[in-house]
Coordinates of N, CA, C and O in Angstrom, one line a residue:
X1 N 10.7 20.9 -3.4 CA 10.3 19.7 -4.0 C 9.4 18.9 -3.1 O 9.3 18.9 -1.9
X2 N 8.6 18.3 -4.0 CA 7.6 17.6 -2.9 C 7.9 16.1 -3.4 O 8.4 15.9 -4.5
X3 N 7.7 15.1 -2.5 CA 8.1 13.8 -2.2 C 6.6 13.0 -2.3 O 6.0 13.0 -1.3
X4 N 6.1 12.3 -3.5 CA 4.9 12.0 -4.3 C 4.7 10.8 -4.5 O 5.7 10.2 -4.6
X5 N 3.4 10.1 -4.5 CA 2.7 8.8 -4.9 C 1.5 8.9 -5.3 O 0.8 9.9 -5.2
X6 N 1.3 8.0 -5.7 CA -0.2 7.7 -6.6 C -0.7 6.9 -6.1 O 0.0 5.9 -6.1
X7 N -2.1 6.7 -5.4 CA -2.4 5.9 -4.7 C -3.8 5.6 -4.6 O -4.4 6.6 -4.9
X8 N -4.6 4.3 -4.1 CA -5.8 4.3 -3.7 C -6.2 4.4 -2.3 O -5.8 3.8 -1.4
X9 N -7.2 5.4 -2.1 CA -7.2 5.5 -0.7 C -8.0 4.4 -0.3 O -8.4 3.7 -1.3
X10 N -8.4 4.0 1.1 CA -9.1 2.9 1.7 C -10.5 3.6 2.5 O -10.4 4.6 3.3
X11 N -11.4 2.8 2.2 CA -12.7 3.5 2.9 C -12.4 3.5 4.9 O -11.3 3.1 5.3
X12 N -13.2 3.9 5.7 CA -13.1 3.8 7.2 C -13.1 2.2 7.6 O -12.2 1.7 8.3
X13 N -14.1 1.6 7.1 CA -14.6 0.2 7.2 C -13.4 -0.6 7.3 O -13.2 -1.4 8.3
X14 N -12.5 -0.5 6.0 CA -11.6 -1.0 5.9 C -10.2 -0.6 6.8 O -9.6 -1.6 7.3
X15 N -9.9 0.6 7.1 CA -8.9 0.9 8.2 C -9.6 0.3 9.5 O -8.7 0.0 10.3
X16 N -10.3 0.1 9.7 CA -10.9 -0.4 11.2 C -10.2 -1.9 10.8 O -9.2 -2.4 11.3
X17 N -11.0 -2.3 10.0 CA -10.4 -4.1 10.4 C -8.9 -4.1 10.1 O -8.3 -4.8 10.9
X18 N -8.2 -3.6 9.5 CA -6.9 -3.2 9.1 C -6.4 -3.1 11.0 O -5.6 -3.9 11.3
X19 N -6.9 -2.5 11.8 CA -6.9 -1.8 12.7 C -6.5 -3.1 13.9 O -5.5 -3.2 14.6
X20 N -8.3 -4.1 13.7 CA -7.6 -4.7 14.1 C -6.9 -5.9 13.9 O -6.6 -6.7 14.8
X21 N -6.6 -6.0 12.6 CA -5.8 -7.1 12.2 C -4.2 -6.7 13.0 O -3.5 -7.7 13.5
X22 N -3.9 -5.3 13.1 CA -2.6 -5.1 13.6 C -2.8 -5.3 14.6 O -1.8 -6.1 14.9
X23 N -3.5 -5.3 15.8 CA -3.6 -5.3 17.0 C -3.6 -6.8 17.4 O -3.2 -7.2 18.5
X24 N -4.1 -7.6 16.6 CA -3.6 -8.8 16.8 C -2.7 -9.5 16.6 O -2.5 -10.5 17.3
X25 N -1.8 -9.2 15.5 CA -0.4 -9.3 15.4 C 0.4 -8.6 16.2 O 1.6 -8.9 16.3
X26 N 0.1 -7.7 16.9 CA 1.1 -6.7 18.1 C 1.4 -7.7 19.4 O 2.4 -7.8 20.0
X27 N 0.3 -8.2 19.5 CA 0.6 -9.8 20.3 C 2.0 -10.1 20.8 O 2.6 -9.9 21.9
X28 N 2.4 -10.5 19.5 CA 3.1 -11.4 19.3 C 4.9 -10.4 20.2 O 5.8 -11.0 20.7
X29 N 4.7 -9.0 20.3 CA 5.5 -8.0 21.0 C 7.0 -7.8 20.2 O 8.0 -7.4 20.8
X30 N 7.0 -8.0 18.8 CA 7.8 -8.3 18.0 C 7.9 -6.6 17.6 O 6.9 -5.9 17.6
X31 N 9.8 -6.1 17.2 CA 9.8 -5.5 17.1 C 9.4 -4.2 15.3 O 10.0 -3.7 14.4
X32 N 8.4 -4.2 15.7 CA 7.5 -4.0 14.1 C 7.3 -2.4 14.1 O 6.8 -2.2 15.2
X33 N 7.4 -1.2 13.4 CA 6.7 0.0 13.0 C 5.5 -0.4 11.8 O 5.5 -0.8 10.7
X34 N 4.5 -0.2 13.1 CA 3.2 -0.4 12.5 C 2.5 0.8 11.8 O 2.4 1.9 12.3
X35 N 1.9 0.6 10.5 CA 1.6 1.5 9.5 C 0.1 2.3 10.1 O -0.9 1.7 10.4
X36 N 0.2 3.1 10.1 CA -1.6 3.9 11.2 C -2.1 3.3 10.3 O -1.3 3.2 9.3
X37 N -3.8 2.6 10.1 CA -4.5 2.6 9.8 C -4.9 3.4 8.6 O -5.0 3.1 7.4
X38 N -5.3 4.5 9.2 CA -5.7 5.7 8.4 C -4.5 6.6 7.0 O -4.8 7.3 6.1
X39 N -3.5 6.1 7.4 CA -2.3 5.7 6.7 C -2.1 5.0 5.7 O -1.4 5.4 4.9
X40 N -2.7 3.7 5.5 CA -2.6 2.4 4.9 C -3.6 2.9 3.4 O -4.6 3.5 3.4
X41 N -3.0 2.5 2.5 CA -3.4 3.2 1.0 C -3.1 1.7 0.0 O -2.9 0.7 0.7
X42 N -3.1 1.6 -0.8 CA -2.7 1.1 -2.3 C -1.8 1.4 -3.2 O -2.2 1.3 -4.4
X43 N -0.6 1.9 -3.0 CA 0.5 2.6 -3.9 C 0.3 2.2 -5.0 O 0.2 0.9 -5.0
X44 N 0.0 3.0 -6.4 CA 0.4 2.3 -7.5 C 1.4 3.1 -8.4 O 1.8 2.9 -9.5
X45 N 1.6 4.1 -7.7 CA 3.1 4.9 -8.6 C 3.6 5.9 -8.0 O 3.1 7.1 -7.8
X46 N 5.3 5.1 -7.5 CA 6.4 6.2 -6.4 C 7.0 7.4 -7.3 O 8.0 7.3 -8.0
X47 N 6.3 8.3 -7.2 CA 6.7 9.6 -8.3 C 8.6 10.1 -7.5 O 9.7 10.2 -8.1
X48 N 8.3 10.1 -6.5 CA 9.5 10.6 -5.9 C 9.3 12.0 -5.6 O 8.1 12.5 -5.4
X49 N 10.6 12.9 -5.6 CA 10.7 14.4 -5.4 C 10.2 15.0 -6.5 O 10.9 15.0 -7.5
X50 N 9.1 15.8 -6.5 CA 7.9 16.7 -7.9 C 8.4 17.8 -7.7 O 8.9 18.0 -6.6
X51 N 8.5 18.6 -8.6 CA 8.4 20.6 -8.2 C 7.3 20.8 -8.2 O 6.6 20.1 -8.9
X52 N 6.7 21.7 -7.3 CA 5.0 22.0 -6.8 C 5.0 22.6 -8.3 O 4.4 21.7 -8.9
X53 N 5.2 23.3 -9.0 CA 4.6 23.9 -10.5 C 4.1 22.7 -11.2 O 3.2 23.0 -12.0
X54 N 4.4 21.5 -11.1 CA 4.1 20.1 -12.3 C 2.8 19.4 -11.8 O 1.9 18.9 -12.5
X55 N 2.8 19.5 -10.6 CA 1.2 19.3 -9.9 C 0.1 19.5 -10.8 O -0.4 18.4 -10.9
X56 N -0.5 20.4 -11.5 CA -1.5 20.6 -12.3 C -1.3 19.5 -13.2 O -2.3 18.8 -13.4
X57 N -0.2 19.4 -13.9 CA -0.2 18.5 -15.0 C 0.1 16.9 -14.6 O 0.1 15.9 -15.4
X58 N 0.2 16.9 -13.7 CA 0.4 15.6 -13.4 C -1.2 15.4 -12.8 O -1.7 14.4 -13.3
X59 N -1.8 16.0 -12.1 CA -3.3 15.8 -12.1 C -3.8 15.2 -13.3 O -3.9 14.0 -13.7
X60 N -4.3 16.3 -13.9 CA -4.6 16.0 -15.3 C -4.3 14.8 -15.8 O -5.4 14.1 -15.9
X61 N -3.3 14.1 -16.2 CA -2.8 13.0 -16.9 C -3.7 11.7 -16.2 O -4.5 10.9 -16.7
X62 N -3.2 12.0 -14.6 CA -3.7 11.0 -13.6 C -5.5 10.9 -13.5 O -6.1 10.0 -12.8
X63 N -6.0 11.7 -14.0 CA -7.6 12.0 -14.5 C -8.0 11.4 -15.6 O -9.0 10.7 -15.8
X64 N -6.9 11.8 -16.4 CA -7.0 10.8 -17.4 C -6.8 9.5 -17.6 O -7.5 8.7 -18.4
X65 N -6.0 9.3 -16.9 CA -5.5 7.2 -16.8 C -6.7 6.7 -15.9 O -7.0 5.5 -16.0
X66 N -7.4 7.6 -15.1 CA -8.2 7.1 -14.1 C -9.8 6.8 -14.9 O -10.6 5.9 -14.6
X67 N -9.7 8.1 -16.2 CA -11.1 7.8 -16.6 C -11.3 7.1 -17.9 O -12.2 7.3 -18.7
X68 N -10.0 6.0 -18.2 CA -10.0 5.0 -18.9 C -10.5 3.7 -18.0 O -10.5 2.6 -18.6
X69 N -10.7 3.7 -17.0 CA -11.6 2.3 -16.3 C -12.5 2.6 -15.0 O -12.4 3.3 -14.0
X70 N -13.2 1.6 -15.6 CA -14.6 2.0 -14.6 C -14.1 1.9 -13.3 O -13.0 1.5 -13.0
X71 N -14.9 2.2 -12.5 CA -15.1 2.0 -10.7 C -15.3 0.4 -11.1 O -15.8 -0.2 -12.0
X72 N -14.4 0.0 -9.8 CA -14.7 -1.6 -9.7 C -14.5 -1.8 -8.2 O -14.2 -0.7 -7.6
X73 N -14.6 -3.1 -7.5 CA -14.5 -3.7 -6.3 C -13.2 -4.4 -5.8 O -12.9 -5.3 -6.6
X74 N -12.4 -4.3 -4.9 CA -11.8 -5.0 -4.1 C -11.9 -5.4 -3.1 O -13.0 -5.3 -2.6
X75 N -10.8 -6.1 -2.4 CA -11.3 -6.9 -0.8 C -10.8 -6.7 -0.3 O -11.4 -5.5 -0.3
X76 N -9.7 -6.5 0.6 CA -8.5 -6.8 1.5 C -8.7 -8.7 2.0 O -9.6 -9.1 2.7
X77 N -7.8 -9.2 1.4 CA -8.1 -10.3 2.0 C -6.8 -11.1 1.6 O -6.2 -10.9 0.5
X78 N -6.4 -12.0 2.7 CA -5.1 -12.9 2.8 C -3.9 -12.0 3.9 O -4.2 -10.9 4.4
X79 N -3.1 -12.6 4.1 CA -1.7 -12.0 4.9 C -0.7 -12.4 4.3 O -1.0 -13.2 3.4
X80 N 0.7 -12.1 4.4 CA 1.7 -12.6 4.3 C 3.1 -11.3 4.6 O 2.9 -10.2 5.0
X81 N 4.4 -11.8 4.4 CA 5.3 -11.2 4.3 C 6.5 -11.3 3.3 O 7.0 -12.4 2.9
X82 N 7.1 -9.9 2.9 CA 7.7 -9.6 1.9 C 9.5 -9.9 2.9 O 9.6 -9.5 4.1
X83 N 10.5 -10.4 2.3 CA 10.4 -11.3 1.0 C 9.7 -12.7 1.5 O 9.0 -13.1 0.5
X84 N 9.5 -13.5 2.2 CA 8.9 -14.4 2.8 C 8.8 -14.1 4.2 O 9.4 -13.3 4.9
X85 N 7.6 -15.0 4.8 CA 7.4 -15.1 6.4 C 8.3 -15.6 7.4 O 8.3 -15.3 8.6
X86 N 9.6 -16.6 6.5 CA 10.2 -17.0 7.4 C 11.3 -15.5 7.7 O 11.4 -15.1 8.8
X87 N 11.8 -14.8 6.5 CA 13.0 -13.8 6.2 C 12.3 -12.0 6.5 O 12.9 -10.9 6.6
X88 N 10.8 -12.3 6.7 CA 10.2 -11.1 6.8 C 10.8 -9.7 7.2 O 11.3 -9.5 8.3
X89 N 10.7 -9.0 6.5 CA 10.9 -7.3 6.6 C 9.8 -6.6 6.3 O 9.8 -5.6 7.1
X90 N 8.8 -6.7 5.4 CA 7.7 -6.1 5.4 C 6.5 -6.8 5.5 O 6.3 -7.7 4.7
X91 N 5.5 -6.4 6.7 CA 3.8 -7.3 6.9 C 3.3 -6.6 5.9 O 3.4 -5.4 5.8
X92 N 2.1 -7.7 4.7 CA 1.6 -6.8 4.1 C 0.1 -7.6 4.1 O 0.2 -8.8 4.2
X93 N -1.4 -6.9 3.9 CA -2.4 -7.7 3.3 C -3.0 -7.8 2.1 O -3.6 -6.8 1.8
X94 N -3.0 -8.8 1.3 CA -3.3 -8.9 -0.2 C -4.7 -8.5 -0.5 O -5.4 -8.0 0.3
X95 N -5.0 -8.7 -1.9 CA -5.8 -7.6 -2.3 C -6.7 -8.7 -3.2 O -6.1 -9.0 -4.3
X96 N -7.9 -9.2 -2.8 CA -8.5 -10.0 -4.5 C -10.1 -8.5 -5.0 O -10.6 -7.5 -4.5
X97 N -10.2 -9.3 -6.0 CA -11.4 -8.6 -6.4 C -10.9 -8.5 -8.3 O -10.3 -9.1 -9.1
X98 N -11.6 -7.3 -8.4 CA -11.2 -7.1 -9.9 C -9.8 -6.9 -10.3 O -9.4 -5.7 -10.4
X99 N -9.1 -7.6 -10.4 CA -7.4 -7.7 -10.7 C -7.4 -7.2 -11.8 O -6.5 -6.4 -12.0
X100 N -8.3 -7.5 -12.7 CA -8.1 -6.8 -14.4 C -8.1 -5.7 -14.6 O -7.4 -5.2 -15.6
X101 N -8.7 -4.9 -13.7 CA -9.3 -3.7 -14.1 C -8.6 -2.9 -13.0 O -9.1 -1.8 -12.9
X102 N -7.5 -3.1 -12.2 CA -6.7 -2.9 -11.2 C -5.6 -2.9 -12.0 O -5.2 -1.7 -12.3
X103 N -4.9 -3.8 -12.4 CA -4.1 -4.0 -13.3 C -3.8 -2.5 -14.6 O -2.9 -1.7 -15.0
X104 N -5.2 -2.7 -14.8 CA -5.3 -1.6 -16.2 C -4.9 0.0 -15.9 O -4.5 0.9 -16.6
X105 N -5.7 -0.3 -14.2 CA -5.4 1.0 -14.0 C -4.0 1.6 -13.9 O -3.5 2.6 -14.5
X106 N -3.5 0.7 -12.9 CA -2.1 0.6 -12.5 C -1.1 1.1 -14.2 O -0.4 2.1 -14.4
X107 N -1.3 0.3 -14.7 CA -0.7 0.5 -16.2 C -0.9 1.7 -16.8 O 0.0 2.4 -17.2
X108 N -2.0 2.0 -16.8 CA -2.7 3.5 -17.2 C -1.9 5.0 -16.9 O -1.5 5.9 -17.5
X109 N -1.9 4.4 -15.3 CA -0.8 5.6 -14.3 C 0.8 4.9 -15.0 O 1.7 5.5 -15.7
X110 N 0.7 4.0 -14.7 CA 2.4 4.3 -15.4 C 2.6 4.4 -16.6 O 3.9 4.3 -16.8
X111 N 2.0 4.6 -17.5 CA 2.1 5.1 -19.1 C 2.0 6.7 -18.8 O 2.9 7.4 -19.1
X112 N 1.0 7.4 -18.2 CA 0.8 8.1 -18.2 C 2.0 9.0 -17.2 O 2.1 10.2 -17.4
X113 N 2.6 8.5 -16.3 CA 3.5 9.3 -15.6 C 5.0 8.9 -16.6 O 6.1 9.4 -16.2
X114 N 4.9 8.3 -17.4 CA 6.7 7.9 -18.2 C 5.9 9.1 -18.8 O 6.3 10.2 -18.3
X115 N 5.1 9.2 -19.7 CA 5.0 10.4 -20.6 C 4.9 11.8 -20.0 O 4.9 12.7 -20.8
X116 N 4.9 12.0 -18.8 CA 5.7 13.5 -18.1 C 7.5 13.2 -17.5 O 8.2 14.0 -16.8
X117 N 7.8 11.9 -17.9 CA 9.1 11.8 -17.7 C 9.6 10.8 -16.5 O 10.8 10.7 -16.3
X118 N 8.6 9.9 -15.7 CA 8.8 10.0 -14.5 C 9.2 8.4 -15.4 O 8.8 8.0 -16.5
X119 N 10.3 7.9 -14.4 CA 11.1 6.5 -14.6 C 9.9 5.3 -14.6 O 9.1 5.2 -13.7
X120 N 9.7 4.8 -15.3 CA 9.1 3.6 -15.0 C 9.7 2.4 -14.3 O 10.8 2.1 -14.4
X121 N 8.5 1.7 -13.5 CA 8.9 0.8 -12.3 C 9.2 -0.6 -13.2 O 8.5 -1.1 -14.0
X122 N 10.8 -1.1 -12.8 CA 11.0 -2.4 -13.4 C 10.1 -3.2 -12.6 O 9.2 -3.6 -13.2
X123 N 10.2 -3.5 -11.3 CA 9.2 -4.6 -10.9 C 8.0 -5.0 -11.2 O 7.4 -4.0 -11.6
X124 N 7.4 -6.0 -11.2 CA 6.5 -6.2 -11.4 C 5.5 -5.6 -10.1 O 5.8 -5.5 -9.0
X125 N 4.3 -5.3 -10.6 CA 3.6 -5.1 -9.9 C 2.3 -6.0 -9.0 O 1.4 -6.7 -9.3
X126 N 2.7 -5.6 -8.0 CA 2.3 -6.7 -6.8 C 1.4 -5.9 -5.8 O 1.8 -5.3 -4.8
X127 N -0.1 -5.9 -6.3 CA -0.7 -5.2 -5.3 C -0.9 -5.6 -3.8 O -1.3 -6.7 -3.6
X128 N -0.8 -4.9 -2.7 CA -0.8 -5.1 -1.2 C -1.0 -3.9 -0.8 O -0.8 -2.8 -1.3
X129 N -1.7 -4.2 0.7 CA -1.2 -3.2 1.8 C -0.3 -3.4 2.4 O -0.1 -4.6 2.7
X130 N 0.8 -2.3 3.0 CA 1.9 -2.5 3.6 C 1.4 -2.1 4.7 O 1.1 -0.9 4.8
X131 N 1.0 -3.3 6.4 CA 0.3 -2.7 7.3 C 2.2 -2.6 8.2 O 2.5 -1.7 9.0
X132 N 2.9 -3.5 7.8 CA 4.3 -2.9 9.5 C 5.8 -3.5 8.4 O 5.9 -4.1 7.4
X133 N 6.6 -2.9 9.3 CA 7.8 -2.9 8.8 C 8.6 -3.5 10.5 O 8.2 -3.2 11.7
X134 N 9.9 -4.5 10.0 CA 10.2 -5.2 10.6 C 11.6 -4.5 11.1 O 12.3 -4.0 10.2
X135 N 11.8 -4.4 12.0 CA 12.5 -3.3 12.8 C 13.7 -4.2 13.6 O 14.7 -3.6 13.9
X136 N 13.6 -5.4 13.9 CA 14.9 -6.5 14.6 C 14.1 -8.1 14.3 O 13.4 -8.5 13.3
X137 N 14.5 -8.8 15.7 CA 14.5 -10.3 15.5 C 13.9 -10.7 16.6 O 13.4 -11.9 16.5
X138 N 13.8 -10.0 17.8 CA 12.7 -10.4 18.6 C 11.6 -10.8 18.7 O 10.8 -9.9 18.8
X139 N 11.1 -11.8 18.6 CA 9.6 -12.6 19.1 C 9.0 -12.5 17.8 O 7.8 -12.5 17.6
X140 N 9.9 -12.5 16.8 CA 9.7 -13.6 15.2 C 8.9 -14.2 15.2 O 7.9 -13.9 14.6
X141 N 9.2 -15.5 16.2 CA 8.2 -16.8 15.7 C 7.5 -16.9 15.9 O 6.9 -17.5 15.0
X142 N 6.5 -16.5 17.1 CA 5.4 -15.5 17.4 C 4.4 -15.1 16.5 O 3.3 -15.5 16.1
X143 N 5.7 -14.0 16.2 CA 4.6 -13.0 14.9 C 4.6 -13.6 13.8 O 3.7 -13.3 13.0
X144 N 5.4 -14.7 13.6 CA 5.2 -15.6 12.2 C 4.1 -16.4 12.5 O 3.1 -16.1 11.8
X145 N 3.9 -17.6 13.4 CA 2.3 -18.2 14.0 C 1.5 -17.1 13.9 O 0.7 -17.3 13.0
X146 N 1.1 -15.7 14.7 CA 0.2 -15.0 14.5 C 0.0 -15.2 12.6 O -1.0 -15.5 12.1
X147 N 1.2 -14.9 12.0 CA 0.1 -14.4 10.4 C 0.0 -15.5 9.7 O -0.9 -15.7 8.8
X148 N 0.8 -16.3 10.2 CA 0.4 -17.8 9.1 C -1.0 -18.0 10.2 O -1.6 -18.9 9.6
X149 N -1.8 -17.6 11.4 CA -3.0 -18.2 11.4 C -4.0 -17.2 11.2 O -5.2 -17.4 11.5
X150 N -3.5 -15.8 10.6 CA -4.5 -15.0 10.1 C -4.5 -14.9 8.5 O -5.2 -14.0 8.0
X151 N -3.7 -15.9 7.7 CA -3.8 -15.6 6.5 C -5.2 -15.6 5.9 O -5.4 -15.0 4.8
X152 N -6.2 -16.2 6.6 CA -8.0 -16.3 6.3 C -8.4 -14.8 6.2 O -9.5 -14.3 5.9
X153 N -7.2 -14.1 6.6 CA -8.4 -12.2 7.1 C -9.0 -12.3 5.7 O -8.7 -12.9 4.7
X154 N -10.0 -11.2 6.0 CA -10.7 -10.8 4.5 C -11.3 -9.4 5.7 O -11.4 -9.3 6.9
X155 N -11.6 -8.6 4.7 CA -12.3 -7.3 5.3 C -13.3 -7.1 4.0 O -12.9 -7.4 2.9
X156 N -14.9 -6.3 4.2 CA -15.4 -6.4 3.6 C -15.0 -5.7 1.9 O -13.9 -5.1 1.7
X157 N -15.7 -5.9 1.3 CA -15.2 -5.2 -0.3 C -15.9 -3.8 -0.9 O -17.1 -3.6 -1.1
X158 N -15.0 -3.0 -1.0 CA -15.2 -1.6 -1.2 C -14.7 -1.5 -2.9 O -14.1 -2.3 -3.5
X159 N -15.3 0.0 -3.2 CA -15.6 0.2 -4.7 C -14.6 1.1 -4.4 O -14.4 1.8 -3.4
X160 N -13.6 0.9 -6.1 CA -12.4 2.0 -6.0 C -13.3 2.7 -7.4 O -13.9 2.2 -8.4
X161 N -12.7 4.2 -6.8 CA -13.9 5.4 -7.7 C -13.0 6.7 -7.9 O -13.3 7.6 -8.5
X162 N -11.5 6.4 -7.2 CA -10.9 7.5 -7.5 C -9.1 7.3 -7.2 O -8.5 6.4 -6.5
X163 N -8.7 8.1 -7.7 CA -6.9 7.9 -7.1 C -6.4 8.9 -6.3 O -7.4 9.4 -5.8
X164 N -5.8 9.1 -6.0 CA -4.7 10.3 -4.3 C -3.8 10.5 -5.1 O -3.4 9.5 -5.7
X165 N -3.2 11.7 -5.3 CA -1.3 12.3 -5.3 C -1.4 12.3 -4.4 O -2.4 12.7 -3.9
X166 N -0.4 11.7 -3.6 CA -0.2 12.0 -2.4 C 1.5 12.9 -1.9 O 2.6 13.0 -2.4
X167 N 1.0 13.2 -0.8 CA 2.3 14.3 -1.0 C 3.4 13.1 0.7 O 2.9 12.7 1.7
X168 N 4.4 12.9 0.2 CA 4.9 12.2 1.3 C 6.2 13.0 2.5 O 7.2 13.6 2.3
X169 N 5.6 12.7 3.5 CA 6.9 13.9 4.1 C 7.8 12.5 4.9 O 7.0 11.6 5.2
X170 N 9.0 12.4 5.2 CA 9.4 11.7 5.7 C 10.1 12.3 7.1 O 10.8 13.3 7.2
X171 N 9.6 11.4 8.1 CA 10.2 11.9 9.9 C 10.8 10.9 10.2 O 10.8 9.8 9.5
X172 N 11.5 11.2 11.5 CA 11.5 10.3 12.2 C 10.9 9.2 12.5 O 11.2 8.0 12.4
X173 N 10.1 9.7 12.8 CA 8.8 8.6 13.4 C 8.1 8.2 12.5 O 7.0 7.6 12.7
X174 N 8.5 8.3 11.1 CA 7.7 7.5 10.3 C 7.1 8.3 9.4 O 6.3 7.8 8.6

């Protein structure tokens, strides 16, 4: 079985400032598992464990939900933390730009993955990057001043033109 998402990938431009957006919250010496860069994507549908045979057809479908809306633009722009900055467990950076047509897409993929069977997501959907994961309690308040004074980030705006299966392996190390 393979372990699956659906995702937007992020141009270079964007992992760099990504890059150093973390390195300036690393500052702060808080204990955080920081997401690589080159790592850092747009989830818009946790498929879970696939059998490699369904691959083909889950392509397909996902080609299809994809070529129901145009290429459009986003940002990376804002900061915050899930469930709040004060309670933080996940650093993430928000996303403006074409919300509509992000939205559509997003919806597209999950119509189209319930109709090969896959569960659809009760939550609502909340687009971000998840750049670190909060790991204890040390030097919190810190890392909390660092992102409440970087909530201004923005990184330039790139055109989304395509989607990722992505195949997920889980380690140790992340």
């Amino acid at each position: 079985m393979l372990r699956t998402f659906v995702a937007i990938d992020l141009p270079v431009a964007i992992q760099e400032a990504l890059d150093s957006f973390e390195r300036e919250l690393q500052k702060a010496q808080a204990p955080i598992t920081w997401v690589k860069p080159e790592r850092i994507h747009l989830t818009l549908k946790f498929l879970g464990d696939v059998a490699p045979e369904r691959i083909p057809e889950i392509g397909k479908s996902l080609e299809e939900a994809a070529g129901a809306v145009s290429p459009f633009r986003l940002q990376a722009s804002g900061c915050g933390a899930f469930p709040s900055v004060k309670q933080m467990r996940v650093i993430w950076v928000g996303l403006k730009g074409d919300g509509g047509a992000l939205n559509k897409l997003q919806q597209g993929v999950e119509v189209a993955m319930a109709e090969l069977g896959f569960k659809r997501e009760d939550r609502p959907f909340r687009p971000h990057l998840t750049v670190g994961r909060v790991k204890g309690r040390q030097h919190l308040r810190t890392l909390q001043e660092l992102l409440i004074a970087r909530q201004g980030f923005e990184a330039e705006a790139f055109d989304v033109t395509e989607l990722v299966l992505y195949k997920s392996e889980l380690r140790p190390e992340g």
